[in-house]
Tab-separated table of C-alpha atoms in Angstrom:
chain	number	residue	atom	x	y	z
R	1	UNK	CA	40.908	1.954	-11.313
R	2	UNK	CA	37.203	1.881	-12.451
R	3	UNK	CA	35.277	-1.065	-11.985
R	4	UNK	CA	35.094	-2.937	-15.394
R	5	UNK	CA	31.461	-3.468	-16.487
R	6	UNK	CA	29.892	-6.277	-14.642
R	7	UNK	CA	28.051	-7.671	-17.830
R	8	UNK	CA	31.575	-8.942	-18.921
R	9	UNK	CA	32.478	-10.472	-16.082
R	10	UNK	CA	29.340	-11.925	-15.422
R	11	UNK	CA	29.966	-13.519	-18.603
R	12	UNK	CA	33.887	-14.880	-17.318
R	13	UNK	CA	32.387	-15.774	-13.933
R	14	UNK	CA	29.333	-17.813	-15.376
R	15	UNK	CA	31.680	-19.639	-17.672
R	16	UNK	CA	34.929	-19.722	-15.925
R	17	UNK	CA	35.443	-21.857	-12.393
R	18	UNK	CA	37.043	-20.185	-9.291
R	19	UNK	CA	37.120	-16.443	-9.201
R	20	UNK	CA	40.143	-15.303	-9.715
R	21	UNK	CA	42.005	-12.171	-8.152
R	22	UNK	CA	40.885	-9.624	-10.585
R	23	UNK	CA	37.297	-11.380	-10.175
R	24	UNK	CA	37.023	-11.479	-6.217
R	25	UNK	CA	37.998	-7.449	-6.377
R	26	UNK	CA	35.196	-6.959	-8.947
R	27	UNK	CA	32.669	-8.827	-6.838
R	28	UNK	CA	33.607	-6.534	-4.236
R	29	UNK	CA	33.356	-3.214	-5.997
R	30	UNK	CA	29.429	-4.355	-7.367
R	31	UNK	CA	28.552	-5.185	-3.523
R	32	UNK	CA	30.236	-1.601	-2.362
R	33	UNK	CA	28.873	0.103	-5.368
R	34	UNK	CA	25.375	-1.508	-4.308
R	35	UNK	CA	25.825	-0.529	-0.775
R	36	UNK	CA	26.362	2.756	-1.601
R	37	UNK	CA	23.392	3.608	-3.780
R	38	UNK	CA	20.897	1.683	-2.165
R	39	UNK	CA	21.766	3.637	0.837
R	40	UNK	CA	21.967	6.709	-1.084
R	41	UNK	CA	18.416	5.987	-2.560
R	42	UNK	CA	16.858	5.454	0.980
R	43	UNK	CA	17.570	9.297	1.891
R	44	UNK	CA	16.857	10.634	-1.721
R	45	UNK	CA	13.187	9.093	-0.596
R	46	UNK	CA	13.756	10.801	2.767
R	47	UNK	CA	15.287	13.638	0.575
R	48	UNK	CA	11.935	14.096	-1.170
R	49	UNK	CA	13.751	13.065	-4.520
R	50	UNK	CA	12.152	10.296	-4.871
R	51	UNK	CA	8.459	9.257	-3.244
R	52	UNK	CA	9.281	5.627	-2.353
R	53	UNK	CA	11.879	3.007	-2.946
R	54	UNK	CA	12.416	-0.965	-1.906
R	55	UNK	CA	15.620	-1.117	0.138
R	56	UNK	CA	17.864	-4.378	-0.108
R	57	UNK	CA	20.037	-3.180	2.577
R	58	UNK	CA	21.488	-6.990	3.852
R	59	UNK	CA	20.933	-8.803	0.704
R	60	UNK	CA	24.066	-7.667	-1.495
R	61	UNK	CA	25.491	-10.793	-1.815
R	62	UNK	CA	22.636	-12.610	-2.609
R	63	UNK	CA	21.815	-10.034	-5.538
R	64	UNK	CA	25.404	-9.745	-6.892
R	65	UNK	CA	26.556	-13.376	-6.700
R	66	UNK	CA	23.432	-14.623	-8.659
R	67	UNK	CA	23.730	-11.467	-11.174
R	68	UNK	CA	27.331	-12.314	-11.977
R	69	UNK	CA	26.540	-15.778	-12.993
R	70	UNK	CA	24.084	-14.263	-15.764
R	71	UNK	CA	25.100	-14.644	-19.384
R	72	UNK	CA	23.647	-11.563	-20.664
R	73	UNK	CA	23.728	-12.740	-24.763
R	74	UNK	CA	21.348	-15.809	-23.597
R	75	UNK	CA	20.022	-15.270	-20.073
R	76	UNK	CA	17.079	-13.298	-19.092
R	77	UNK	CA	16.590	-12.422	-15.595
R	78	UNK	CA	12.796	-11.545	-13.834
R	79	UNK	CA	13.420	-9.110	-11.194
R	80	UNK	CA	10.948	-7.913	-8.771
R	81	UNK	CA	10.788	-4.522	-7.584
R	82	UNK	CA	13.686	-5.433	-5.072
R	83	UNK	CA	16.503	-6.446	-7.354
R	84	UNK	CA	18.435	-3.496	-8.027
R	85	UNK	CA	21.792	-5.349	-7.015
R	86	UNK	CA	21.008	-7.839	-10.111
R	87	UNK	CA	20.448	-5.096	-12.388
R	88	UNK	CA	23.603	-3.396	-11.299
R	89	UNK	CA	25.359	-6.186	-11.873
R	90	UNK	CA	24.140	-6.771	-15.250
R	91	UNK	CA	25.019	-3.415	-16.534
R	92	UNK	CA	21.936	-1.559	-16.541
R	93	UNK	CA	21.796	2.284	-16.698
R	94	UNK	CA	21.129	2.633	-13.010
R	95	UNK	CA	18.932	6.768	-13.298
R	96	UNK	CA	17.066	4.428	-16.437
R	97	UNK	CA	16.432	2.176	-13.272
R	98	UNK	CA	15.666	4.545	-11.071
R	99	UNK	CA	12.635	6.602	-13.180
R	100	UNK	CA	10.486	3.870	-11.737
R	101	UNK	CA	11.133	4.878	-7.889
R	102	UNK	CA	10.703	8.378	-9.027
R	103	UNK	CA	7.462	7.864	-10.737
R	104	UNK	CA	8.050	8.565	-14.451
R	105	UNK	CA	8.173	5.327	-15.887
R	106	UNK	CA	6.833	1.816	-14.435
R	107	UNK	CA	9.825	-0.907	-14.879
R	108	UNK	CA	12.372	1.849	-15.663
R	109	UNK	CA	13.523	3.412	-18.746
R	110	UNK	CA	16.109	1.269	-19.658
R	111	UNK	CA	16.027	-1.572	-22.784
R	112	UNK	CA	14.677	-4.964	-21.416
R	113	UNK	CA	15.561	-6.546	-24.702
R	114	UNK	CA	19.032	-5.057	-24.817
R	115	UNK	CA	19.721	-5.498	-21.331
R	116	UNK	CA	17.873	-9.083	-20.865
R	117	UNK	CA	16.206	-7.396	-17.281
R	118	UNK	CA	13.083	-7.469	-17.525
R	119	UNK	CA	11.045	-4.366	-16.131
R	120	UNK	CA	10.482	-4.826	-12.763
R	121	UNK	CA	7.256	-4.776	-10.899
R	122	UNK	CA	5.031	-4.482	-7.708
R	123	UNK	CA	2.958	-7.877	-8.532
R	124	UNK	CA	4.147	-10.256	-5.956
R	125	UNK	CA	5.124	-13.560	-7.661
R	126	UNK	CA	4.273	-12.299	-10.868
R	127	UNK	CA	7.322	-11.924	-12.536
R	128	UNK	CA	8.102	-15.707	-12.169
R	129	UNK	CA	5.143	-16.940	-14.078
R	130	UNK	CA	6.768	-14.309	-16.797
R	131	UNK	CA	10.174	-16.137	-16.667
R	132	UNK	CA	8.331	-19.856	-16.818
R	133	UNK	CA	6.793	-18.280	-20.559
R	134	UNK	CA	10.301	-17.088	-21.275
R	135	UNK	CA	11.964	-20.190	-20.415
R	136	UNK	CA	9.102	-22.549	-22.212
R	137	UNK	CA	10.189	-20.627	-25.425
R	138	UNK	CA	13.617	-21.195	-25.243
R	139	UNK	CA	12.900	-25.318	-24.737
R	140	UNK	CA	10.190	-25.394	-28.336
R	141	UNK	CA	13.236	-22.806	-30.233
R	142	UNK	CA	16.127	-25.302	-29.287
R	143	UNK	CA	19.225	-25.649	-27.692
R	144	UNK	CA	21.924	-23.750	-29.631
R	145	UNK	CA	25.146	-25.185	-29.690
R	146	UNK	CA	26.272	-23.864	-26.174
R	147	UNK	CA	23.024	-24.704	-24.163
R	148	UNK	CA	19.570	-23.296	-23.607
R	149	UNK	CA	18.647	-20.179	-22.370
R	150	UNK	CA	17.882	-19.706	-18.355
R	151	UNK	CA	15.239	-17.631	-17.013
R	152	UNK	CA	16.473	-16.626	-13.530
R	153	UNK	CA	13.451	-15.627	-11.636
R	154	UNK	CA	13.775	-13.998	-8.376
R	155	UNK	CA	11.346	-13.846	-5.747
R	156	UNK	CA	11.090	-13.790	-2.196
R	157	UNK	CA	9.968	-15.741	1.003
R	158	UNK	CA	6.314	-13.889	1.021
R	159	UNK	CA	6.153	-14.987	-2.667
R	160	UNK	CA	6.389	-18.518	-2.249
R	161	UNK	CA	2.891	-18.323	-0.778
R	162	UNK	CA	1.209	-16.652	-3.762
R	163	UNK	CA	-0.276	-19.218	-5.981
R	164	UNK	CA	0.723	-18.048	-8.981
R	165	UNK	CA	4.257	-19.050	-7.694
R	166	UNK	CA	2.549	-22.410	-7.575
R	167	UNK	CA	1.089	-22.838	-10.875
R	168	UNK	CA	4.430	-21.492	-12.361
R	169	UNK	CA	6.521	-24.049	-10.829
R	170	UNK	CA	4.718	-26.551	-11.695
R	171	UNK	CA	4.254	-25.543	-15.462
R	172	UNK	CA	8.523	-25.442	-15.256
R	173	UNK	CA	8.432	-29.072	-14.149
R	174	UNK	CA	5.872	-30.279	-16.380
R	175	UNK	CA	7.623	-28.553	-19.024
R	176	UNK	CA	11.010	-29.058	-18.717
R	177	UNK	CA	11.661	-25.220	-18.909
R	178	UNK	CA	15.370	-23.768	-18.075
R	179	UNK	CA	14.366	-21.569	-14.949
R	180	UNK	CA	16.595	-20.748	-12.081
R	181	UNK	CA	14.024	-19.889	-9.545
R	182	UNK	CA	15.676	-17.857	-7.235
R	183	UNK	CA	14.265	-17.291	-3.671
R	184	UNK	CA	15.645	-14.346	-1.269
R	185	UNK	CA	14.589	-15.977	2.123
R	186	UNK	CA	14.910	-12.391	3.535
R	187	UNK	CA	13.003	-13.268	6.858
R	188	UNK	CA	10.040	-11.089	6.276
R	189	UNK	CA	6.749	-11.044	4.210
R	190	UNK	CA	6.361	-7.333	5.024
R	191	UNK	CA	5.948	-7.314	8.977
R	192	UNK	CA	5.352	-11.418	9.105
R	193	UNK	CA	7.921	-13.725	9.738
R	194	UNK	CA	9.046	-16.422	7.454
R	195	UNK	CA	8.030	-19.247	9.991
R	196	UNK	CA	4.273	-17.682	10.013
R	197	UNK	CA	3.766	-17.793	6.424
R	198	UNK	CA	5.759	-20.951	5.062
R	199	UNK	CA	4.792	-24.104	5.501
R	200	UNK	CA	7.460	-26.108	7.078
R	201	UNK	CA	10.204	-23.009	7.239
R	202	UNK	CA	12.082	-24.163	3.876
R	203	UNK	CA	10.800	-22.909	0.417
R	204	UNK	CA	13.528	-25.151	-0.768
R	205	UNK	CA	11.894	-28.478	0.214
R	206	UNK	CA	8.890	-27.495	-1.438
R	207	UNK	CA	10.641	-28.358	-4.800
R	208	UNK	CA	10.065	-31.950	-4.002
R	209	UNK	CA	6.543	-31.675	-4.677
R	210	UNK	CA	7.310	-30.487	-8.047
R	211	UNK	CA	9.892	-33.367	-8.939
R	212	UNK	CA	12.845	-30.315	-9.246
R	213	UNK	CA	15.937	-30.398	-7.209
R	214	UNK	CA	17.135	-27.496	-4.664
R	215	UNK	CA	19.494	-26.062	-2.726
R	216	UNK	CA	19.797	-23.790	0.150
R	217	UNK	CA	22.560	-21.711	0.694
R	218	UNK	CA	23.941	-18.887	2.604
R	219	UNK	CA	22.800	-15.995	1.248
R	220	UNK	CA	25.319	-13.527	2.970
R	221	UNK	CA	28.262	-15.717	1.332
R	222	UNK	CA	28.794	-13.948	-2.493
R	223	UNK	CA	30.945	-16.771	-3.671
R	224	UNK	CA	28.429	-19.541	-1.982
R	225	UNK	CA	25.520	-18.014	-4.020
R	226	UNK	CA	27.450	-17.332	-6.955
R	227	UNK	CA	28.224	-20.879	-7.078
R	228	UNK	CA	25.233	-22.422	-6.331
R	229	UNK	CA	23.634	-20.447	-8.991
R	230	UNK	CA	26.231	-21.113	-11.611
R	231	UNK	CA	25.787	-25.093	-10.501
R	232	UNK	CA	21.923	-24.323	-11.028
R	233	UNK	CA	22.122	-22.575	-14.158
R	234	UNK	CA	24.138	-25.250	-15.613
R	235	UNK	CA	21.536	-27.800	-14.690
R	236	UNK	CA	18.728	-25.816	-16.512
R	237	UNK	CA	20.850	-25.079	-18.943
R	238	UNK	CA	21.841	-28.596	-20.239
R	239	UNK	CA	17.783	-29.405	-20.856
R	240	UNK	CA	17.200	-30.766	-16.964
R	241	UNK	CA	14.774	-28.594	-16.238
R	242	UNK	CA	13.792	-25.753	-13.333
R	243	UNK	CA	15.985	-25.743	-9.991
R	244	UNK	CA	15.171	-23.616	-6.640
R	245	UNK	CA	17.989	-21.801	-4.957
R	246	UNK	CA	17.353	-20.628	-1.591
R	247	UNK	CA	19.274	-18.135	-0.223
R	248	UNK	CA	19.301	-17.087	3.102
R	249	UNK	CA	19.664	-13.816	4.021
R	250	UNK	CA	18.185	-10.882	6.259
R	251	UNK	CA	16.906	-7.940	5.248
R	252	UNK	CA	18.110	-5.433	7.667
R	253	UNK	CA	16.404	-2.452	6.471
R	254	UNK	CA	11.894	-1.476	6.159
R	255	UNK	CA	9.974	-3.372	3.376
R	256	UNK	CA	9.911	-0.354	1.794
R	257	UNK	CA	10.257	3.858	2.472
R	258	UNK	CA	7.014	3.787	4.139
R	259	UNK	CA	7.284	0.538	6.280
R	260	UNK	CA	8.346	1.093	9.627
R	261	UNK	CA	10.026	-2.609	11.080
R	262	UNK	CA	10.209	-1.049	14.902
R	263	UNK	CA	6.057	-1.673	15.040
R	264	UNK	CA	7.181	-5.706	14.296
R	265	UNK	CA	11.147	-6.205	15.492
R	266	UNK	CA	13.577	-3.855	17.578
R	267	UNK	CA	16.595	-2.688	17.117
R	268	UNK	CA	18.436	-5.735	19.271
R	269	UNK	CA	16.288	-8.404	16.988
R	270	UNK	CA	17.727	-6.942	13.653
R	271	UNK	CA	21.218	-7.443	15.156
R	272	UNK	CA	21.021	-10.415	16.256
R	273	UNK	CA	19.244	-12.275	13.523
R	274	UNK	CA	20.660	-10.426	10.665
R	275	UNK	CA	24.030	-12.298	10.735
R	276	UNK	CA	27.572	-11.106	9.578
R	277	UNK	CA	27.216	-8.113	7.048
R	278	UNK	CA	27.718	-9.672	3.557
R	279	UNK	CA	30.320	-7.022	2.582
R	280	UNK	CA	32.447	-7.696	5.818
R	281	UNK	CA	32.032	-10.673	5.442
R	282	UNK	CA	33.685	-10.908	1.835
R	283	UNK	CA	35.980	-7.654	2.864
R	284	UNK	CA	37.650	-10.626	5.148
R	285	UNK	CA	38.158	-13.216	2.716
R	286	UNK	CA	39.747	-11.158	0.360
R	287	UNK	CA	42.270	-10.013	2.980
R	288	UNK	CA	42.749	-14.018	4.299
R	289	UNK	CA	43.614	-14.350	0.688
R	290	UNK	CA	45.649	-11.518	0.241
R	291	UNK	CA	44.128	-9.865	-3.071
R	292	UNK	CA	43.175	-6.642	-1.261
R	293	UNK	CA	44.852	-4.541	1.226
R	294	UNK	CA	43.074	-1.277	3.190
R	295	UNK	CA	44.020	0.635	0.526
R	296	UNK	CA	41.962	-0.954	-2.211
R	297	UNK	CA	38.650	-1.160	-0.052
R	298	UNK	CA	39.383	2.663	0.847
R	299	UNK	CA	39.621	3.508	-2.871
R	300	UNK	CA	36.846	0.903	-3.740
R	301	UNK	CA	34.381	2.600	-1.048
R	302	UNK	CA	35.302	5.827	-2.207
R	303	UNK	CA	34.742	5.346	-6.251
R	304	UNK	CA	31.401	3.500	-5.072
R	305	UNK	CA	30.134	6.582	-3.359
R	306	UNK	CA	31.628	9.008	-6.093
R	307	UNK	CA	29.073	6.588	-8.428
R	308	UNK	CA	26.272	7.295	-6.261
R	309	UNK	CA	26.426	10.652	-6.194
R	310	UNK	CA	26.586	10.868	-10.041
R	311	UNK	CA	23.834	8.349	-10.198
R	312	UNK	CA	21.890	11.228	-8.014
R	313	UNK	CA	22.717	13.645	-10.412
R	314	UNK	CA	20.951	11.899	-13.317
R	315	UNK	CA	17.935	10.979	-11.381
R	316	UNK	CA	17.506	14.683	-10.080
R	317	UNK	CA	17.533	15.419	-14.030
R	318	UNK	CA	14.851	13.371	-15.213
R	319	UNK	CA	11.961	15.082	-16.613
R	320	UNK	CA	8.568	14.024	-16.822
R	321	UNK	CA	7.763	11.557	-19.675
R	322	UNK	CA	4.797	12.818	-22.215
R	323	UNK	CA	1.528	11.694	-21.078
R	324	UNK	CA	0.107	10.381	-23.858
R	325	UNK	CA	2.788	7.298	-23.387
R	326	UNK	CA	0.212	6.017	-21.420
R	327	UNK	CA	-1.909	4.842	-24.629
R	328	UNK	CA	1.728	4.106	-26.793
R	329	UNK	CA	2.545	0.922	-24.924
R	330	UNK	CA	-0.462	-0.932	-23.948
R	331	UNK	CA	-0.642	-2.856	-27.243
R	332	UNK	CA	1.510	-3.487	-29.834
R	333	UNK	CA	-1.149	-2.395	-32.055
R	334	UNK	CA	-3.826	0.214	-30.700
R	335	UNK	CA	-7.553	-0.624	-30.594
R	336	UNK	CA	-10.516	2.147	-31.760
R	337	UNK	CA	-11.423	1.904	-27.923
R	338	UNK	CA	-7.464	2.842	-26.914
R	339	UNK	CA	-7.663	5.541	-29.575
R	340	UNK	CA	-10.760	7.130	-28.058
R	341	UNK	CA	-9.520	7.595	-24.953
R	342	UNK	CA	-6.123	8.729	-26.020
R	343	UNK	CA	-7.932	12.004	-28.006
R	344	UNK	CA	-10.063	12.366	-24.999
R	345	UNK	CA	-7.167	12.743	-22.429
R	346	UNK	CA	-5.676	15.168	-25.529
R	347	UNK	CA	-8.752	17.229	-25.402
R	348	UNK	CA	-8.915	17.290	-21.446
R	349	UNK	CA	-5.269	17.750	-20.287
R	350	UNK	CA	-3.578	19.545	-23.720
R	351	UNK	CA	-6.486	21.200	-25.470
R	352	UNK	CA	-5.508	19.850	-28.598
């Protein structure tokens, strides 16, 4: 059986309280079918397919557990240019998502108002100062009948140092905004470690200073994060104000395609800190629970990578988009200035 499209059952799971049966093998197809294409991006880079891509190899349950807890009719999430699990999870066209990592479209060609995923980006800690404007909208329009809004903005460990990461979380406190900020503590800023670069180890406790409460939680645990998200969303949601999730995860794979982690940690390092692999992990407690046999993972791997490879297909379609959307999209109206340059390039690159 296909897996059902996750922006409905992100919708059950948000609302609903344990997962049930049907649920827990959903969560498990989104973290397979995550598995699969990020590693099938990783050697479309190598592949030449595609000239660079962020790899999130480790942190699939800390991508789909806080995706499925998205209400996509109300929610917005603010990805960075690391969260294709969430956007999976949410539904969006994944070859739309991937004409950013092959360079003809920056933040992807799908519909960020249709989809409520915003287009990712390269700015690090910029998309949650995005999210904090978001949310503060949501708090002057007014609570509909079933509850604000949430912004759920992710960044990571590195992130939490940028000061823009600062000003927004203090702007959500001082505002009462519904954001879910939503930290992947994946170990590394690049090549430094997370005890080099934050203060104190825990982004978490820095909440404190901003009056908003937190929570850390095992990031390699999909029903842990899904439910300290949900408990966090609720929270904002009800007119409380901004929360910070921490999850804790590893991530097991380079920064990005052209990172190499063996000039900064070895081989025995990544095994050792990286922890239990987040879909073994959950491929156990479904089988302690007895809602999935051998069978269904073997089918569930097996659709996953037939996804992939279709997913492949798409992307090696893509054409290149018309230059002259450069100029389209920088303002909502153009300026003389805008104009100028767009019959210049015209002149220069089509004759026209």
């Amino acid at each position: 059986m296909a897996p059902r499209a996750l922006d409905t059952l992100s919708t059950r799971i948000a609302d609903a309280g344990a997962p049930g049966p049907d649920q827990l093998r959903d969560l498990y197809r989104m973290l397979s079918n995550v598995r699969q294409l990020d590693t099938a991006a990783v050697a479309w880079q190598r592949q030449g397919l595609i000239p660079g891509y962020a790899p999130m190899l480790g942190q699939e349950a800390a991508q789909v557990g806080a995706g499925a807890v998205v209400d996509t009719t109300r929610d917005f999430v603010f990805p960075t240019y690391r969260e294709m699990g969430v956007a999976y999870t949410l539904g969006v066209n994944m070859v739309e998502y991937m004409s950013t990592h092959k360079a003809l479209w920056h933040g992807g060609l799908y519909d960020p108002a249709a989809t409520h995923f915003a287009p990712f980006q390269a700015v690090v800690g910029g998309s949650v100062l995005h999210a904090v404007g978001w949310a503060h909208g949501q708090t002057l329009n007014g609570a509909s009948t079933v509850g604000l809004g949430v912004a759920l903005a992710f960044l990571g460990d590195g992130a939490s140092s940028q000061g823009d990461v600062h000003e927004a979380m203090n702007f959500a406190a001082i505002l009462t905004a519904p954001v879910v900020f939503f930290v992947q503590n994946n170990g590394w800023a690049i090549s430094v470690p997370t005890e080099q670069q934050v203060a104190g180890g825990s982004v978490a406790a820095r909440a404190a200073g901003y009056g908003m409460p937190a929570v850390r939680v095992d990031g390699n645990d999909v029903l842990a994060v899904l439910d300290a998200t949900r408990r966090a969303a609720a929270h904002a949601r009800a007119g409380l104000g901004p929360v910070v999730v921490e999850a804790m995860t590893y991530r097991r794979g380079p920064h990005s395609t052209s990172d190499d982690p063996g000039r900064y940690r070895t081989l025995d390092d990544e095994k050792i800190d990286g922890g239990e692999d987040p879909l073994s992990r959950f491929r156990a407690v479904l089988l302690e629970r007895g809602v999935a046999d051998a069978a269904f993972f073997a089918e569930a791997d097996a659709q996953a990578q037939t996804r992939a490879d279709e997913i492949r297909d798409g992307v090696t379609a893509l054409t290149s988009r018309p230059g002259s959307e450069m100029f389209d999209f920088v303002f909502q109206e153009s300026t003389p200035t805008l104009g100028a340059q767009k019959r210049q390039w015209k002149e220069e690159s089509e004759h026209v």
